[in-house]
Amino acid sequence: MDYPVEENLKMVRKQMALACKASGRNVNDVQLLLATKTVPLEKLQIAVQAGEHLFGENKVQELRDKYPLMEQSKALEWHFIGHLQTNKVKEVVKYVTMIHSVDRLKLGQVLHDQLVKEQRTMDILVQINTSYEESKFGASPEDAVELVEQLSQFETLHVKGLMTIGKLHASADETRQCFRLLKQLSMQIRERNIPRVEMEMLSMGMSGDFSMAIEEGATIVRVGTNVFGPRYLPDEYYWNEHKKIED
Ligand SMILES: *Cc1c(COP(=O)(O)O)cnc(C)c1O
């Protein structure tokens, strides 16, 4: 192996523990989700051997390729963290136990219709564009409460919390504001006691900012680069694609 996944994992786990300690939180209250886009299987297997079990994919295509090869270890769990097109819903629900990126009513409706057919439920997070960047997916913070209320009408969907991508290539202050805003929104929503809506999870923090996200209340951090090394494709490829032709 050309990349020390195991050592990297130890380092990330250590940094997570430090951030928890610094903010008076319990290490067990923050989950590590490994973001696996473009990461080859060998590296994923090393992570599994090192005891990791929670993985997140951005593209259904990559999930389809990796999922059957990893499936032998039943304790593994996959979440979907990328932009989800409605025509991919039917396939994605086969693989994942949670979708972090529900950001519009239409997507909720299509998910619900599929889950009704299969007589199943799905845990979801509502993705919020806390940085107000054009290039990012996610509902605007102003629409968050209403969107959660609308989604709560679909009884197959269990809203577990919120997700965001903090502002990247920005000052630490700006990024922290994104995380604070997500936390505030989750508290506002919690106060409303909406049926089937729990606000126990905050998915926020990536390689560059997960310690800060933990300080601001993250319960899941999504880390790729710090564990698996740099990717060949720019993230715009994952975050920006199809933005203009969204349904
Ligand atoms: C790629 C990705 C991550 C991980 O990013 P890194 O900077 O590589 O840690 C987290 N969340 C989402 C939604 C991603 O697309």
CSV table of C-alpha atoms and ligand atoms in Angstrom, one decimal:
chain,number,residue,atom,x,y,z
A,1,MET,CA,0.0,0.0,0.0
A,2,ASP,CA,1.2,3.5,-0.9
A,3,TYR,CA,-0.9,5.2,1.7
A,4,PRO,CA,-1.0,4.5,5.4
A,5,VAL,CA,-4.7,4.3,5.9
A,6,GLU,CA,-4.3,2.7,9.3
A,7,GLU,CA,-2.1,5.4,10.7
A,8,ASN,CA,-4.3,8.1,9.2
A,9,LEU,CA,-7.3,6.6,11.0
A,10,LYS,CA,-5.5,6.6,14.3
A,11,MET,CA,-4.6,10.2,13.8
A,12,VAL,CA,-8.2,11.2,12.9
A,13,ARG,CA,-9.6,9.2,15.9
A,14,LYS,CA,-7.1,10.9,18.1
A,15,GLN,CA,-8.0,14.4,16.9
A,16,MET,CA,-11.7,13.5,17.4
A,17,ALA,CA,-11.0,12.5,20.9
A,18,LEU,CA,-9.1,15.7,21.6
A,19,ALA,CA,-11.9,17.8,20.2
A,20,CYS,CA,-14.4,16.0,22.3
A,21,LYS,CA,-12.3,16.5,25.4
A,22,ALA,CA,-11.8,20.2,24.6
A,23,SER,CA,-15.6,20.7,24.4
A,24,GLY,CA,-16.6,18.5,27.2
A,25,ARG,CA,-18.2,15.9,25.0
A,26,ASN,CA,-18.2,12.1,25.2
A,27,VAL,CA,-16.1,10.4,22.4
A,28,ASN,CA,-18.9,7.9,21.9
A,29,ASP,CA,-21.3,10.7,21.0
A,30,VAL,CA,-19.5,11.4,17.8
A,31,GLN,CA,-19.5,8.9,14.9
A,32,LEU,CA,-16.9,8.8,12.2
A,33,LEU,CA,-18.3,8.3,8.7
A,34,LEU,CA,-15.6,7.6,6.1
A,35,ALA,CA,-16.3,9.4,2.8
A,36,THR,CA,-15.3,6.9,0.1
A,37,LYS,CA,-15.8,8.7,-3.2
A,38,THR,CA,-13.1,7.6,-5.7
A,39,VAL,CA,-11.4,5.5,-3.0
A,40,PRO,CA,-10.3,2.1,-4.2
A,41,LEU,CA,-11.6,-1.0,-2.5
A,42,GLU,CA,-8.2,-2.0,-1.0
A,43,LYS,CA,-8.1,1.1,1.1
A,44,LEU,CA,-11.7,0.5,2.2
A,45,GLN,CA,-10.8,-3.0,3.3
A,46,ILE,CA,-7.9,-1.7,5.4
A,47,ALA,CA,-10.4,0.6,7.1
A,48,VAL,CA,-12.7,-2.3,7.8
A,49,GLN,CA,-9.9,-4.3,9.2
A,50,ALA,CA,-9.0,-1.4,11.4
A,51,GLY,CA,-12.5,-1.6,12.9
A,52,GLU,CA,-14.4,1.0,10.9
A,53,HIS,CA,-17.9,0.2,9.9
A,54,LEU,CA,-19.6,3.4,8.7
A,55,PHE,CA,-19.1,4.6,5.1
A,56,GLY,CA,-20.6,7.3,3.0
A,57,GLU,CA,-20.9,7.5,-0.8
A,58,ASN,CA,-21.8,10.4,-3.1
A,59,LYS,CA,-22.7,8.6,-6.2
A,60,VAL,CA,-25.0,5.7,-6.8
A,61,GLN,CA,-22.7,4.3,-9.5
A,62,GLU,CA,-19.8,4.0,-7.0
A,63,LEU,CA,-22.1,2.5,-4.4
A,64,ARG,CA,-23.3,-0.1,-6.8
A,65,ASP,CA,-19.7,-1.1,-7.6
A,66,LYS,CA,-18.4,-1.1,-4.0
A,67,TYR,CA,-21.4,-2.4,-2.1
A,68,PRO,CA,-21.4,-6.1,-3.2
A,69,LEU,CA,-17.6,-6.4,-2.7
A,70,MET,CA,-17.8,-5.1,0.9
A,71,GLU,CA,-21.0,-6.9,1.8
A,72,GLN,CA,-19.4,-10.0,3.3
A,73,SER,CA,-18.9,-8.1,6.6
A,74,LYS,CA,-22.5,-7.7,7.6
A,75,ALA,CA,-21.8,-5.1,10.3
A,76,LEU,CA,-21.0,-2.5,7.7
A,77,GLU,CA,-23.3,0.4,7.2
A,78,TRP,CA,-23.6,2.8,4.2
A,79,HIS,CA,-25.0,6.2,4.2
A,80,PHE,CA,-25.7,8.4,1.1
A,81,ILE,CA,-24.1,11.8,1.4
A,82,GLY,CA,-24.1,13.1,-2.2
A,83,HIS,CA,-26.6,15.0,-4.3
A,84,LEU,CA,-29.5,12.6,-5.0
A,85,GLN,CA,-31.4,12.8,-8.2
A,86,THR,CA,-34.9,11.5,-8.0
A,87,ASN,CA,-34.3,8.9,-10.8
A,88,LYS,CA,-31.6,7.3,-8.6
A,89,VAL,CA,-33.9,6.8,-5.6
A,90,LYS,CA,-35.1,3.4,-6.4
A,91,GLU,CA,-31.5,2.1,-6.5
A,92,VAL,CA,-30.0,4.0,-3.6
A,93,VAL,CA,-32.5,2.7,-1.1
A,94,LYS,CA,-31.2,-0.8,-1.7
A,95,TYR,CA,-27.9,0.0,-0.2
A,96,VAL,CA,-28.1,2.6,2.5
A,97,THR,CA,-29.5,3.0,6.0
A,98,MET,CA,-29.5,6.7,6.0
A,99,ILE,CA,-29.6,9.6,3.4
A,100,HIS,CA,-27.9,12.8,4.6
A,101,SER,CA,-28.8,14.9,1.6
A,102,VAL,CA,-32.5,15.3,1.4
A,103,ASP,CA,-32.9,18.9,0.4
A,104,ARG,CA,-36.2,19.3,-1.3
A,105,LEU,CA,-39.8,18.2,-1.0
A,106,LYS,CA,-39.9,16.5,-4.4
A,107,LEU,CA,-37.0,14.2,-3.3
A,108,GLY,CA,-38.9,13.4,-0.1
A,109,GLN,CA,-42.0,12.6,-2.2
A,110,VAL,CA,-40.1,10.2,-4.5
A,111,LEU,CA,-38.4,8.5,-1.6
A,112,HIS,CA,-41.7,8.1,0.2
A,113,ASP,CA,-43.4,6.6,-2.9
A,114,GLN,CA,-40.6,4.1,-3.3
A,115,LEU,CA,-40.5,3.1,0.4
A,116,VAL,CA,-44.3,2.7,0.5
A,117,LYS,CA,-43.9,0.2,-2.3
A,118,GLU,CA,-41.3,-1.7,-0.4
A,119,GLN,CA,-43.1,-1.3,2.9
A,120,ARG,CA,-40.0,0.1,4.6
A,121,THR,CA,-38.8,3.2,6.3
A,122,MET,CA,-35.6,5.3,5.9
A,123,ASP,CA,-33.7,7.5,8.3
A,124,ILE,CA,-32.9,10.9,6.7
A,125,LEU,CA,-31.1,14.1,7.4
A,126,VAL,CA,-32.1,17.4,5.8
A,127,GLN,CA,-29.2,19.1,4.0
A,128,ILE,CA,-28.9,22.8,4.6
A,129,ASN,CA,-26.8,25.2,2.6
A,130,THR,CA,-25.4,27.1,5.6
A,131,SER,CA,-22.7,28.9,3.6
A,132,TYR,CA,-25.2,30.4,1.1
A,133,GLU,CA,-22.8,29.4,-1.7
A,134,GLU,CA,-24.4,29.1,-5.1
A,135,SER,CA,-22.4,26.0,-5.9
A,136,LYS,CA,-23.7,24.0,-2.9
A,137,PHE,CA,-26.8,21.9,-2.7
A,138,GLY,CA,-29.0,22.1,0.3
A,139,ALA,CA,-32.1,23.9,1.4
A,140,SER,CA,-31.6,27.5,2.4
A,141,PRO,CA,-31.6,28.1,6.2
A,142,GLU,CA,-34.7,30.2,5.9
A,143,ASP,CA,-36.6,27.3,4.4
A,144,ALA,CA,-35.3,24.7,6.8
A,145,VAL,CA,-38.2,24.6,9.3
A,146,GLU,CA,-40.9,24.5,6.6
A,147,LEU,CA,-39.1,21.8,4.7
A,148,VAL,CA,-38.7,19.6,7.8
A,149,GLU,CA,-42.4,20.1,8.5
A,150,GLN,CA,-43.4,19.1,5.0
A,151,LEU,CA,-41.1,16.0,5.0
A,152,SER,CA,-42.5,14.9,8.3
A,153,GLN,CA,-45.8,14.2,6.6
A,154,PHE,CA,-44.2,11.2,4.8
A,155,GLU,CA,-44.6,8.5,7.4
A,156,THR,CA,-41.9,6.4,5.8
A,157,LEU,CA,-39.2,9.0,6.4
A,158,HIS,CA,-37.7,9.5,9.8
A,159,VAL,CA,-36.0,12.8,10.1
A,160,LYS,CA,-33.1,12.3,12.4
A,161,GLY,CA,-31.4,15.7,12.1
A,162,LEU,CA,-29.6,18.0,9.8
A,163,MET,CA,-26.5,18.0,7.6
A,164,THR,CA,-24.3,20.7,6.1
A,165,ILE,CA,-21.0,21.3,4.3
A,166,GLY,CA,-19.2,24.1,6.1
A,167,LYS,CA,-17.8,26.9,4.0
A,168,LEU,CA,-14.5,25.7,2.5
A,169,HIS,CA,-11.5,27.8,1.7
A,170,ALA,CA,-12.8,30.3,4.2
A,171,SER,CA,-11.7,31.8,7.5
A,172,ALA,CA,-12.2,29.6,10.5
A,173,ASP,CA,-14.8,32.1,11.7
A,174,GLU,CA,-16.9,31.7,8.6
A,175,THR,CA,-16.8,28.0,8.7
A,176,ARG,CA,-17.7,28.0,12.4
A,177,GLN,CA,-20.7,30.2,11.7
A,178,CYS,CA,-22.0,27.5,9.3
A,179,PHE,CA,-21.8,24.9,12.0
A,180,ARG,CA,-23.4,27.2,14.6
A,181,LEU,CA,-26.2,28.0,12.2
A,182,LEU,CA,-27.0,24.3,11.7
A,183,LYS,CA,-27.0,23.7,15.4
A,184,GLN,CA,-29.4,26.7,16.0
A,185,LEU,CA,-31.7,25.5,13.2
A,186,SER,CA,-31.8,22.0,14.8
A,187,MET,CA,-32.8,23.5,18.2
A,188,GLN,CA,-35.5,25.7,16.6
A,189,ILE,CA,-36.9,22.6,14.9
A,190,ARG,CA,-36.7,20.5,18.0
A,191,GLU,CA,-38.8,23.0,19.9
A,192,ARG,CA,-41.6,22.5,17.5
A,193,ASN,CA,-42.0,18.8,18.5
A,194,ILE,CA,-42.9,17.7,15.0
A,195,PRO,CA,-44.2,14.1,14.7
A,196,ARG,CA,-41.6,11.6,13.5
A,197,VAL,CA,-38.9,14.3,13.6
A,198,GLU,CA,-36.0,13.9,16.0
A,199,MET,CA,-33.2,16.4,16.0
A,200,GLU,CA,-30.6,14.2,17.6
A,201,MET,CA,-28.0,14.1,14.7
A,202,LEU,CA,-25.9,16.8,13.2
A,203,SER,CA,-23.8,15.6,10.3
A,204,MET,CA,-21.1,18.3,9.8
A,205,GLY,CA,-17.3,18.5,9.6
A,206,MET,CA,-14.9,17.1,6.9
A,207,SER,CA,-11.1,16.7,6.8
A,208,GLY,CA,-10.3,20.4,7.1
A,209,ASP,CA,-12.8,21.3,9.8
A,210,PHE,CA,-14.1,18.2,11.8
A,211,SER,CA,-12.5,19.3,15.1
A,212,MET,CA,-14.3,22.6,14.9
A,213,ALA,CA,-17.5,20.8,13.9
A,214,ILE,CA,-17.3,18.6,17.0
A,215,GLU,CA,-16.8,21.7,19.2
A,216,GLU,CA,-20.0,23.0,17.7
A,217,GLY,CA,-22.0,19.9,18.3
A,218,ALA,CA,-21.5,17.5,15.4
A,219,THR,CA,-22.6,13.9,16.0
A,220,ILE,CA,-21.3,12.6,12.7
A,221,VAL,CA,-18.2,13.8,11.0
A,222,ARG,CA,-17.6,12.8,7.4
A,223,VAL,CA,-13.9,12.4,6.6
A,224,GLY,CA,-12.3,11.3,3.4
A,225,THR,CA,-9.0,12.9,2.5
A,226,ASN,CA,-7.4,12.7,5.9
A,227,VAL,CA,-7.9,9.0,5.9
A,228,PHE,CA,-7.6,7.9,2.3
A,229,GLY,CA,-5.4,10.6,0.8
A,230,PRO,CA,-6.1,13.2,-1.9
A,231,ARG,CA,-8.6,12.5,-4.7
A,232,TYR,CA,-8.1,12.9,-8.4
A,233,LEU,CA,-11.4,14.6,-9.1
A,234,PRO,CA,-12.2,18.0,-7.7
A,235,ASP,CA,-15.2,18.1,-5.4
A,236,GLU,CA,-17.1,20.4,-7.7
A,237,TYR,CA,-17.6,17.3,-9.8
A,238,TYR,CA,-19.7,15.9,-6.9
A,239,TRP,CA,-21.3,19.0,-5.6
A,240,ASN,CA,-22.1,21.0,-8.7
A,241,GLU,CA,-23.1,18.5,-11.2
A,242,HIS,CA,-26.6,18.8,-12.6
A,243,LYS,CA,-27.3,21.8,-10.5
A,244,LYS,CA,-28.8,23.6,-13.4
A,245,ILE,CA,-31.1,20.9,-14.5
A,246,GLU,CA,-32.4,20.0,-11.1
A,247,ASP,CA,-35.9,18.5,-10.8
B,1,LIG,C1,-16.1,14.3,-0.1
B,1,LIG,C2,-17.1,14.6,1.0
B,1,LIG,C3,-16.7,14.6,2.4
B,1,LIG,C4,-15.3,14.3,2.8
B,1,LIG,O1,-14.4,15.3,2.4
B,1,LIG,P1,-12.9,15.4,2.8
B,1,LIG,O2,-12.5,16.8,2.7
B,1,LIG,O3,-12.2,14.5,1.8
B,1,LIG,O4,-12.8,14.8,4.2
B,1,LIG,C5,-17.7,14.9,3.3
B,1,LIG,N1,-18.9,15.2,3.0
B,1,LIG,C6,-19.3,15.2,1.7
B,1,LIG,C7,-20.7,15.5,1.4
B,1,LIG,C8,-18.4,14.9,0.7
B,1,LIG,O5,-18.8,15.0,-0.6
